[in-house]
């Protein structure tokens, strides 16, 4: 049995070059009773207040309904999980707030309103507010008396967030900043009482290079807004353009320091990203539940469609991706919690410790945003397909799920931006000497010139062969990334297609490793038989990851190498993406059959 050992310190991005022991990872089965009770409260809230009103929420002509539902969530304490206790919240640890995000993630438009309020709306004050700002605003935000929105995006400034044109000019008496500008796509815009507004300070006709952040109360004069946007999905989420016309903001409401706004925006989005990933897992599980129920009920050719192999394949694939996304998200969440505790034990204050830990695992946050949102999109797409024509009916649940899912690949940094960030952050850390990618990359380059080692030592343990496969996948990623860096040096950032390929390799490696570690830990505590299906999930996912790593690697190297160099790298890729074949069809059938028998997602 693997005991829970003291955590070895691990750095963000290190998964690419280091092996992790199963005993070092957190798995969702380890949530305490108290944490499970919090999740149960969230679920009951969705069942009682949200799910019966999904149509009403989406068709509402004004934001009053969604705002009143937020009030109810506030009464239950659901808005204060990340707010410290001294300001009226619960100050839960990071993984508990992830669990809340997962559970409430199945709430469609309501989830978006809730996460905008509790995340990007409230957290800038939690992490960057001074004592007065925290004491003044956090109790009201934690209780839901006030709702919050986050105003970063502008018509001409989306992904390039630091290019916003909204201006802030200090008044002559030095008491106020006067804000002028237009913000776009602001979630909760229509009913928020408080806006976190990003603007550039202008002084003597000179505009700052970087944004600053301001706490703006709705009652300040000069705030106007358009009608809610007509959107493809999350129709009940109130999204507005907001105009700031000579809005006087007291100087005390500058958040953090002048010019620190972009950093705030980035760090807050970081948290939003991993939470979006886990919320997508929550949404996905509900879609799978519906798909399984429908597949069991719907009969064609005199049998339930759940009996067809093509449908079983879909149900299994949906479950596999979701299980893996869940696993990797909580693994990263716990790494964040552990580092927060370490930093605090070394004397750092709570807020700075949290920020530092989140920054350290920013690569994993970006990975989970991409993995979670793309898993959800896969799941809703196949969900529609399982429902057939009824999948296309606006009276059946897949229609809303399909439309609502799509936004997740766009906000909190588009998935393209997040993919580029993954590679950018890895390389920057390598250049700063924080992450030694060079030594293993050079070792791999040497290894591909040598004769492969066919000797097979008999090792004992769980997933011995699979861990070798994983080690090789890491070599494949290092080989491709190393060669690309050497080839392009400073112009690599112009080769976005290659960056996407490398990001895909990193994402798959993190995901596959996480699921192997979870199942290894489960086997050690429950025995192999008890988690036979989970084992199949891990094995199938590893096979899929191998295919994806091989294909992304090939796409990359064929785009920049030729002749002997290309041949050498293709051979290297072949060597590093070898895996013994298994009967994937049977494994998927077993996974699907287990869920079909229980009529729900069971992992
Ligand atoms: C429903 C909804 C709610 C939102 N809520 C909020 C909110 O509460 N607060 C807020 O501030 N914002 C919010 N947003 C804005 C959201 O964060 C932005 O839409 C998002 O960041 C993308 O910016 P954009 O729409 O300007 O797209 P663009 O930046 O114009 O991107 C268009 C396309 O180009 C790609 N692209 C852009 N730059 C690059 C690059 N350098 N390299 C490669 N590809 C690139 C993108 O990936 C994308 O595919 C919301 C948006 C929506 C739709």
XYZ file of C-alpha atoms and ligand atoms in Angstrom:
656
model
C 0.000 0.000 0.000
C 1.252 3.465 -0.862
C 1.014 5.756 2.126
C 0.503 9.452 1.682
C 4.084 10.630 1.935
C 5.310 14.097 2.699
C 5.198 16.025 -0.557
C 8.490 16.513 -2.356
C 8.680 20.032 -3.653
C 7.772 20.095 -7.294
C 7.910 23.018 -9.682
C 5.442 24.011 -12.346
C 6.302 22.503 -15.730
C 8.629 19.987 -14.146
C 6.421 17.085 -15.177
C 8.144 17.201 -18.565
C 11.514 16.299 -17.129
C 10.793 14.576 -13.848
C 8.961 11.465 -12.783
C 6.369 11.757 -10.050
C 5.548 9.040 -7.522
C 1.903 8.043 -7.167
C 2.157 8.729 -3.439
C 2.868 12.381 -4.235
C -0.335 13.153 -6.103
C -3.732 14.047 -4.726
C -6.630 12.067 -6.121
C -10.317 13.043 -5.894
C -11.040 9.934 -3.801
C -9.124 11.718 -1.029
C -11.593 14.558 -0.618
C -12.667 14.703 3.020
C -16.214 14.296 4.239
C -16.404 18.035 4.814
C -15.339 18.772 1.264
C -17.859 16.278 -0.043
C -20.558 17.963 1.996
C -19.700 21.312 0.411
C -19.994 19.678 -3.016
C -23.326 18.122 -2.012
C -24.649 21.543 -0.961
C -23.691 22.968 -4.361
C -25.354 20.088 -6.136
C -28.561 20.391 -4.128
C -28.610 24.078 -4.992
C -28.397 23.293 -8.706
C -31.082 20.621 -8.416
C -33.454 22.843 -6.467
C -32.886 26.321 -7.832
C -31.170 26.149 -11.211
C -32.043 23.065 -13.234
C -35.828 23.521 -12.947
C -35.405 27.099 -14.236
C -32.927 26.684 -17.109
C -35.420 27.865 -19.725
C -36.629 30.715 -17.545
C -33.017 31.825 -16.952
C -32.136 31.709 -20.646
C -35.325 33.493 -21.742
C -35.308 36.166 -19.043
C -35.650 39.662 -20.463
C -33.834 41.239 -17.532
C -30.964 40.113 -15.283
C -33.179 40.169 -12.167
C -33.650 36.407 -12.094
C -29.968 35.533 -12.379
C -29.148 38.214 -9.827
C -31.737 36.846 -7.378
C -30.366 33.329 -7.833
C -26.947 34.691 -6.956
C -28.521 36.108 -3.792
C -29.753 32.635 -2.898
C -26.315 31.178 -3.580
C -24.914 33.877 -1.313
C -27.304 32.911 1.487
C -25.927 29.376 1.297
C -22.354 30.658 1.460
C -21.489 29.608 -2.090
C -20.084 33.020 -2.980
C -17.553 33.199 -0.178
C -15.519 30.022 -0.523
C -12.336 31.823 -1.631
C -12.785 34.886 0.579
C -10.779 34.768 3.848
C -12.790 34.187 7.007
C -12.025 37.593 8.520
C -13.869 39.172 5.572
C -16.967 37.010 5.835
C -15.926 34.101 3.640
C -14.868 30.534 4.296
C -11.251 30.826 3.177
C -11.221 27.268 1.858
C -8.090 25.861 0.302
C -7.624 25.917 -3.448
C -8.729 22.372 -4.221
C -11.958 22.866 -2.259
C -12.702 25.927 -4.366
C -11.981 23.746 -7.413
C -14.506 21.201 -6.135
C -17.096 23.971 -5.816
C -16.272 25.087 -9.377
C -16.685 21.531 -10.655
C -20.013 20.963 -8.965
C -21.500 24.297 -9.944
C -20.015 23.880 -13.441
C -23.144 22.024 -14.498
C -25.282 25.133 -13.993
C -25.077 26.562 -17.544
C -25.561 30.363 -17.588
C -25.742 30.452 -13.809
C -22.256 28.900 -13.560
C -20.852 31.666 -15.719
C -22.442 34.374 -13.572
C -21.271 32.651 -10.397
C -17.695 32.130 -11.543
C -17.384 35.673 -12.909
C -18.507 37.012 -9.532
C -16.517 34.695 -7.256
C -13.475 34.528 -9.527
C -12.450 37.409 -11.750
C -14.819 39.826 -9.968
C -13.866 39.148 -6.344
C -10.353 37.705 -6.408
C -8.545 40.878 -7.547
C -9.565 42.404 -4.209
C -8.772 39.225 -2.253
C -5.253 39.076 -3.680
C -4.371 42.684 -4.401
C -6.623 44.787 -2.224
C -5.235 46.749 0.721
C -6.737 46.309 4.164
C -9.323 49.083 3.696
C -10.414 47.791 0.306
C -10.758 44.259 1.621
C -12.674 45.324 4.707
C -14.927 47.569 2.671
C -15.803 45.295 -0.230
C -15.137 41.631 0.537
C -17.878 41.024 3.136
C -20.469 42.400 0.716
C -19.116 40.302 -2.166
C -18.865 37.144 -0.055
C -22.481 37.430 1.061
C -23.803 38.331 -2.374
C -25.174 41.666 -1.181
C -22.990 43.066 -3.960
C -22.216 41.383 -7.274
C -19.002 41.870 -9.194
C -17.843 42.049 -12.801
C -14.426 42.241 -14.448
C -13.861 44.772 -17.197
C -10.742 44.023 -19.203
C -11.813 43.406 -22.800
C -12.469 46.310 -25.200
C -13.652 46.407 -28.804
C -10.045 46.661 -30.042
C -8.359 44.853 -27.206
C -9.174 41.178 -26.664
C -6.329 38.667 -26.660
C -3.928 41.607 -26.694
C -5.291 42.662 -23.323
C -2.599 45.176 -22.454
C -3.465 47.280 -25.496
C -6.679 48.711 -24.013
C -7.499 52.345 -24.647
C -9.526 53.121 -21.524
C -7.817 56.067 -19.814
C -7.540 57.221 -16.226
C -6.419 60.775 -15.478
C -5.761 62.107 -11.993
C -7.796 65.193 -11.099
C -5.913 68.366 -10.201
C -6.801 68.023 -6.535
C -5.299 64.498 -6.611
C -8.454 62.969 -5.134
C -9.888 61.101 -8.092
C -9.014 59.302 -11.294
C -11.348 60.158 -14.150
C -12.089 57.097 -16.272
C -13.033 57.241 -19.942
C -13.416 54.265 -22.216
C -15.493 51.375 -23.461
C -15.456 47.786 -22.270
C -16.971 44.843 -24.087
C -18.302 41.360 -23.303
C -18.622 42.085 -19.603
C -20.211 39.155 -17.765
C -22.657 40.260 -15.007
C -22.313 43.779 -16.452
C -26.013 44.596 -16.193
C -26.453 43.880 -12.483
C -22.998 44.154 -10.953
C -22.573 46.614 -8.085
C -18.814 46.666 -8.457
C -16.575 46.598 -11.495
C -12.883 45.809 -11.587
C -11.865 48.117 -14.416
C -8.535 48.038 -16.211
C -7.320 51.330 -17.658
C -4.079 53.114 -18.462
C -3.125 56.142 -16.441
C -2.342 59.224 -18.501
C -0.181 61.975 -17.102
C 1.056 65.108 -18.887
C -0.228 63.709 -22.174
C 1.794 60.487 -21.713
C -0.028 57.174 -21.385
C 1.408 54.399 -19.211
C 2.720 51.327 -20.998
C 0.850 49.036 -18.620
C -2.677 48.877 -17.327
C -3.724 49.810 -13.839
C -6.730 48.306 -12.047
C -9.525 50.220 -10.323
C -12.440 49.284 -8.098
C -15.433 51.101 -9.562
C -18.805 51.207 -7.850
C -21.897 51.091 -10.012
C -23.313 54.214 -8.379
C -20.438 56.413 -9.553
C -21.775 58.842 -12.113
C -21.052 58.348 -15.811
C -21.483 54.571 -16.225
C -23.801 53.573 -19.052
C -24.326 50.311 -20.865
C -25.890 48.658 -23.880
C -28.646 46.090 -23.826
C -27.455 42.496 -23.170
C -25.578 40.887 -26.074
C -27.472 38.301 -28.137
C -25.318 35.236 -27.829
C -24.989 31.727 -29.258
C -25.204 30.192 -25.792
C -25.114 30.995 -22.068
C -28.086 33.172 -22.941
C -29.036 33.727 -19.313
C -25.625 35.161 -18.513
C -25.822 38.944 -18.683
C -23.094 40.198 -21.042
C -22.754 43.930 -21.768
C -20.796 46.674 -23.345
C -20.099 49.226 -20.653
C -19.129 52.832 -21.173
C -17.205 54.917 -18.683
C -17.810 58.600 -19.355
C -15.828 60.884 -17.042
C -16.365 58.459 -14.158
C -14.713 59.838 -11.023
C -13.062 57.061 -9.045
C -11.549 57.925 -5.644
C -7.755 57.452 -5.647
C -8.166 55.020 -2.747
C -9.798 52.674 -5.260
C -6.651 52.104 -7.278
C -5.969 48.406 -6.780
C -2.383 47.536 -5.931
C 0.023 49.952 -7.623
C -0.043 52.100 -10.732
C 0.930 49.980 -13.754
C 0.299 46.697 -11.945
C -3.014 46.018 -13.701
C -1.742 43.747 -16.425
C -0.030 41.572 -13.854
C -3.265 41.453 -11.855
C -5.236 40.579 -14.967
C -2.842 37.782 -15.904
C -2.651 36.283 -12.425
C -6.399 36.394 -11.901
C -6.988 34.796 -15.300
C -4.551 32.104 -14.277
C -6.861 31.069 -11.457
C -9.865 31.422 -13.749
C -8.269 29.065 -16.253
C -7.826 26.023 -14.074
C -11.247 26.631 -12.526
C -12.794 26.850 -15.970
C -11.173 23.503 -16.753
C -12.664 21.803 -13.713
C -16.055 23.504 -14.212
C -16.044 21.983 -17.704
C -15.561 18.592 -16.071
C -18.688 19.188 -13.966
C -20.660 20.204 -17.037
C -19.372 17.191 -18.973
C -20.447 14.696 -16.305
C -24.049 15.910 -16.537
C -23.989 15.589 -20.320
C -22.668 12.028 -20.025
C -25.403 11.186 -17.520
C -28.032 12.417 -19.960
C -26.431 10.592 -22.875
C -26.315 7.285 -20.977
C -29.922 7.593 -19.838
C -31.059 8.389 -23.374
C -28.997 5.557 -24.865
C -30.635 3.130 -22.441
C -34.147 4.396 -23.210
C -34.037 4.956 -26.937
C -34.785 1.864 -28.980
C -33.955 1.333 -32.639
C -33.815 -1.954 -34.533
C -35.721 -3.436 -31.540
C -32.959 -2.746 -29.052
C -31.685 0.069 -26.882
C -29.107 2.091 -28.795
C -26.781 1.607 -25.785
C -26.299 -1.927 -27.109
C -24.607 -0.688 -30.267
C -20.813 -0.710 -30.348
C -20.708 2.694 -32.042
C -22.658 4.233 -29.140
C -20.591 2.400 -26.521
C -17.473 3.821 -28.150
C -18.851 7.331 -27.778
C -19.930 6.901 -24.160
C -16.580 5.390 -23.213
C -14.556 8.096 -24.942
C -16.612 10.816 -23.266
C -16.006 9.246 -19.855
C -12.292 8.634 -20.457
C -11.590 12.246 -21.362
C -13.601 13.572 -18.427
C -11.969 11.232 -15.917
C -8.543 12.285 -17.125
C -9.343 15.993 -17.075
C -10.700 15.718 -13.541
C -7.625 13.796 -12.423
C -5.074 16.211 -13.827
C -6.952 19.298 -12.584
C -7.016 18.188 -8.963
C -3.413 17.029 -9.170
C -2.437 20.565 -10.192
C -4.803 22.069 -7.609
C -3.107 20.150 -4.833
C 0.347 21.178 -6.068
C -0.871 24.758 -5.708
C -2.215 24.119 -2.192
C 0.999 22.375 -1.114
C 3.156 25.231 -2.319
C 0.913 27.776 -0.577
C 1.370 25.860 2.689
C 5.152 25.612 2.157
C 5.471 29.322 1.488
C 3.322 30.211 4.480
C 5.364 27.886 6.687
C 8.385 29.892 5.563
C 6.826 33.123 6.710
C 5.062 34.419 3.609
C 1.626 35.968 4.090
C -1.470 34.199 2.823
C -2.242 36.433 -0.202
C 1.292 36.627 -1.641
C 1.778 32.888 -0.994
C -1.344 32.078 -3.000
C -0.281 34.311 -5.860
C 3.206 32.892 -5.968
C 1.929 29.319 -5.946
C -0.530 30.033 -8.744
C 2.168 31.705 -10.785
C 4.434 28.694 -10.240
C 1.789 26.377 -11.687
C 0.588 28.724 -14.445
C 1.676 26.172 -17.072
C -0.559 23.513 -15.542
C -3.429 26.052 -15.241
C -3.198 26.779 -18.976
C -2.979 23.049 -19.762
C -6.121 22.309 -17.790
C -8.043 25.197 -19.369
C -7.372 23.781 -22.808
C -7.910 20.141 -21.817
C -11.116 20.810 -19.874
C -12.748 23.064 -22.449
C -11.895 20.754 -25.354
C -13.109 17.739 -23.399
C -16.415 19.511 -22.795
C -16.761 20.393 -26.472
C -16.036 16.785 -27.431
C -18.551 15.521 -24.889
C -21.388 17.839 -25.942
C -20.783 17.121 -29.608
C -20.984 13.364 -29.061
C -23.875 13.961 -26.662
C -25.862 15.529 -29.503
C -24.934 12.577 -31.704
C -26.118 9.998 -29.154
C -29.479 11.802 -29.075
C -29.728 11.737 -32.900
C -32.530 14.016 -34.135
C -33.516 14.742 -30.547
C -30.009 16.095 -30.087
C -31.006 18.850 -32.465
C -34.246 19.625 -30.656
C -34.332 22.752 -28.552
C -36.683 20.846 -26.198
C -34.041 18.250 -25.293
C -31.044 18.930 -23.047
C -28.234 18.575 -25.595
C -29.121 21.749 -27.481
C -28.337 23.994 -24.534
C -25.288 21.981 -23.508
C -23.865 22.193 -27.031
C -24.344 25.941 -27.357
C -23.262 26.799 -23.820
C -20.064 24.774 -24.013
C -18.525 26.669 -26.919
C -17.616 29.844 -25.042
C -15.122 27.974 -22.891
C -12.548 27.772 -25.672
C -12.785 31.544 -26.098
C -12.829 33.291 -22.734
C -10.173 33.263 -20.000
C -7.645 33.461 -22.851
C -8.493 31.648 -26.083
C -7.127 28.129 -26.387
C -4.650 29.356 -29.013
C -3.310 31.949 -26.589
C -3.178 29.363 -23.796
C -1.340 26.854 -25.981
C 1.252 29.474 -26.861
C 1.548 30.445 -23.211
C 2.306 26.843 -22.226
C 5.355 26.717 -24.502
C 6.364 30.311 -23.865
C 6.373 29.800 -20.102
C 8.313 26.523 -20.397
C 11.003 28.128 -22.550
C 11.238 31.296 -20.464
C 11.733 29.226 -17.312
C 14.387 27.175 -19.093
C 16.190 30.348 -20.163
C 16.070 31.747 -16.645
C 17.591 28.513 -15.344
C 14.469 27.702 -13.314
C 13.649 24.582 -15.287
C 16.457 22.506 -16.701
C 15.046 21.486 -20.051
C 18.455 21.750 -21.738
C 20.237 18.804 -20.082
C 17.502 16.235 -20.787
C 16.915 17.666 -24.280
C 20.613 17.255 -25.095
C 20.605 13.737 -23.659
C 17.678 12.878 -25.932
C 19.449 14.343 -28.964
C 22.397 12.060 -28.156
C 20.145 9.080 -27.568
C 18.582 9.244 -31.019
C 22.039 8.948 -32.563
C 22.725 5.760 -30.567
C 21.569 2.199 -31.009
C 18.321 1.534 -29.120
C 18.623 -0.475 -25.938
C 16.549 -3.610 -26.351
C 17.517 -5.191 -23.040
C 14.493 -5.726 -20.872
C 14.996 -5.861 -17.163
C 12.161 -7.508 -15.322
C 10.770 -4.848 -13.034
C 7.885 -5.364 -10.703
C 5.107 -2.945 -9.942
C 2.073 -1.238 -11.366
C 2.220 0.256 -14.865
C 5.916 -0.559 -15.325
C 5.678 -0.746 -19.128
C 3.317 2.229 -19.281
C 5.678 4.409 -17.290
C 8.431 3.604 -19.782
C 6.091 4.698 -22.553
C 5.433 7.920 -20.682
C 9.130 8.537 -20.166
C 9.612 8.143 -23.892
C 6.778 10.561 -24.666
C 8.632 13.145 -22.598
C 11.733 12.442 -24.652
C 9.719 12.943 -27.839
C 8.497 16.338 -26.609
C 11.989 17.402 -25.534
C 13.455 16.279 -28.849
C 10.941 18.254 -30.898
C 11.001 21.351 -28.674
C 14.802 21.304 -28.444
C 15.227 21.002 -32.211
C 12.702 23.786 -32.834
C 14.473 26.109 -30.392
C 17.817 25.389 -32.043
C 16.421 25.948 -35.500
C 14.518 29.168 -34.896
C 16.086 30.646 -31.771
C 14.536 34.059 -31.188
C 12.074 33.749 -34.079
C 10.380 30.631 -32.690
C 7.474 32.771 -31.532
C 6.655 33.393 -35.210
C 6.272 29.642 -35.758
C 2.916 29.360 -34.040
C 1.968 26.109 -35.719
C 5.010 24.465 -34.131
C 4.215 26.028 -30.753
C 0.725 24.509 -30.995
C 2.259 21.096 -31.759
C 4.618 21.291 -28.800
C 1.785 22.471 -26.531
C -0.336 19.510 -27.622
C 2.502 17.151 -26.752
C 2.885 18.730 -23.292
C -0.869 18.644 -22.637
C -1.155 14.962 -23.516
C 1.874 14.033 -21.435
C 0.548 15.832 -18.355
C -2.895 14.293 -18.786
C -1.654 10.741 -19.413
C 0.801 10.864 -16.529
C -1.865 12.166 -14.162
C -4.291 9.357 -14.922
C -1.628 6.661 -14.600
C -0.639 8.070 -11.207
C -4.235 8.261 -9.969
C -4.993 4.710 -10.942
C -1.686 3.462 -9.547
C -2.557 5.095 -6.241
C -6.049 3.610 -6.367
C -4.685 0.146 -7.092
C -2.356 0.472 -4.122
C -5.224 1.276 -1.778
C -8.167 -0.643 -3.198
C -6.580 -3.445 -5.152
C -6.569 -3.987 -8.893
C -9.936 -5.686 -9.116
C -11.828 -2.826 -7.468
C -10.564 -0.336 -10.018
C -10.475 -2.510 -13.122
C -12.452 0.014 -15.193
C -10.312 2.924 -14.064
C -7.297 0.898 -15.145
C -8.818 0.475 -18.586
C -9.446 4.222 -18.719
C -5.788 4.925 -17.959
C -4.574 2.437 -20.544
C -6.864 3.628 -23.318
C -5.954 7.250 -22.621
C -2.251 6.442 -22.718
C -2.677 4.833 -26.144
C -4.546 7.864 -27.395
C -1.919 10.197 -25.965
C 0.806 8.248 -27.751
C -0.997 8.725 -31.072
C -1.478 12.433 -30.457
C 2.113 13.009 -29.354
C 3.370 11.112 -32.416
C 1.150 13.043 -34.786
C 1.928 16.473 -33.272
C 5.632 15.621 -33.259
C 5.581 14.571 -36.909
C 3.701 17.713 -37.905
C 6.327 19.815 -36.160
C 9.528 18.184 -37.385
C 8.395 17.816 -40.978
C 7.769 21.552 -40.992
C 11.323 22.572 -40.160
C 13.761 19.716 -40.785
C 14.798 17.934 -43.945
C 17.129 15.252 -45.251
C 19.123 13.242 -42.705
C 18.085 15.487 -39.838
C 14.417 14.902 -40.585
C 14.937 11.165 -41.026
C 16.796 11.020 -37.699
C 14.027 12.857 -35.876
C 11.266 10.801 -37.451
C 13.092 7.660 -36.354
C 13.477 9.151 -32.896
C 9.776 9.920 -32.793
C 8.964 6.382 -33.851
C 11.195 5.027 -31.120
C 9.746 7.321 -28.459
C 6.122 6.721 -29.363
C 6.154 2.928 -29.288
C 3.545 1.156 -27.247
C 2.498 -2.474 -27.151
C -0.873 -2.787 -28.823
C -3.929 -3.645 -26.777
C -7.554 -4.294 -27.618
C -8.850 -0.762 -27.229
C -12.289 -1.681 -28.510
C -12.834 -4.222 -25.739
C -11.508 -1.829 -23.117
C -13.893 0.912 -24.235
C -16.784 -1.558 -24.270
C -16.046 -2.559 -20.694
C -15.959 1.079 -19.611
C -19.219 1.848 -21.433
C -20.976 -1.299 -20.208
C -20.155 -0.463 -16.609
C -21.840 2.933 -16.994
C -24.746 1.600 -19.040
C -25.482 -0.933 -16.292
C -25.626 1.837 -13.673
C -27.389 4.273 -16.028
C -24.903 7.053 -15.159
C -21.272 8.219 -15.117
C -19.705 6.205 -12.310
C -16.014 7.028 -12.160
C -19.767 35.512 -23.497
C -18.499 36.216 -23.210
C -18.222 36.630 -21.927
C -17.048 37.336 -21.652
N -16.836 37.824 -20.395
C -15.809 38.707 -20.192
C -15.693 39.424 -18.968
O -16.463 39.235 -18.023
N -14.691 40.332 -18.840
C -13.798 40.571 -19.850
O -12.919 41.404 -19.667
N -13.886 39.899 -21.024
C -14.863 38.983 -21.230
N -14.976 38.325 -22.428
C -14.016 38.598 -23.480
C -13.115 37.421 -23.790
O -12.180 37.255 -22.765
C -12.480 37.689 -25.157
O -13.503 37.514 -26.106
C -11.320 36.776 -25.447
O -10.233 37.101 -24.631
C -10.865 36.875 -26.901
O -10.699 38.197 -27.320
P -11.424 38.696 -28.668
O -12.833 38.323 -28.584
O -11.079 40.096 -28.869
O -10.774 37.805 -29.808
P -9.452 38.143 -30.616
O -8.357 38.478 -29.684
O -9.776 39.099 -31.689
O -9.144 36.727 -31.249
C -9.740 36.251 -32.457
C -9.008 34.969 -32.872
O -7.629 35.278 -33.124
C -6.802 34.477 -32.313
N -5.650 35.262 -31.880
C -5.633 36.464 -31.272
N -4.375 36.849 -31.031
C -3.574 35.861 -31.483
C -2.169 35.649 -31.524
N -1.301 36.501 -30.992
N -1.705 34.531 -32.115
C -2.556 33.608 -32.612
N -3.885 33.740 -32.592
C -4.396 34.842 -32.043
C -7.667 34.065 -31.128
O -7.191 32.868 -30.522
C -9.011 33.899 -31.789
O -9.097 32.627 -32.384
C -16.122 37.572 -22.687
C -16.393 37.121 -23.975
C -17.565 36.470 -24.249
C -17.852 36.059 -25.658
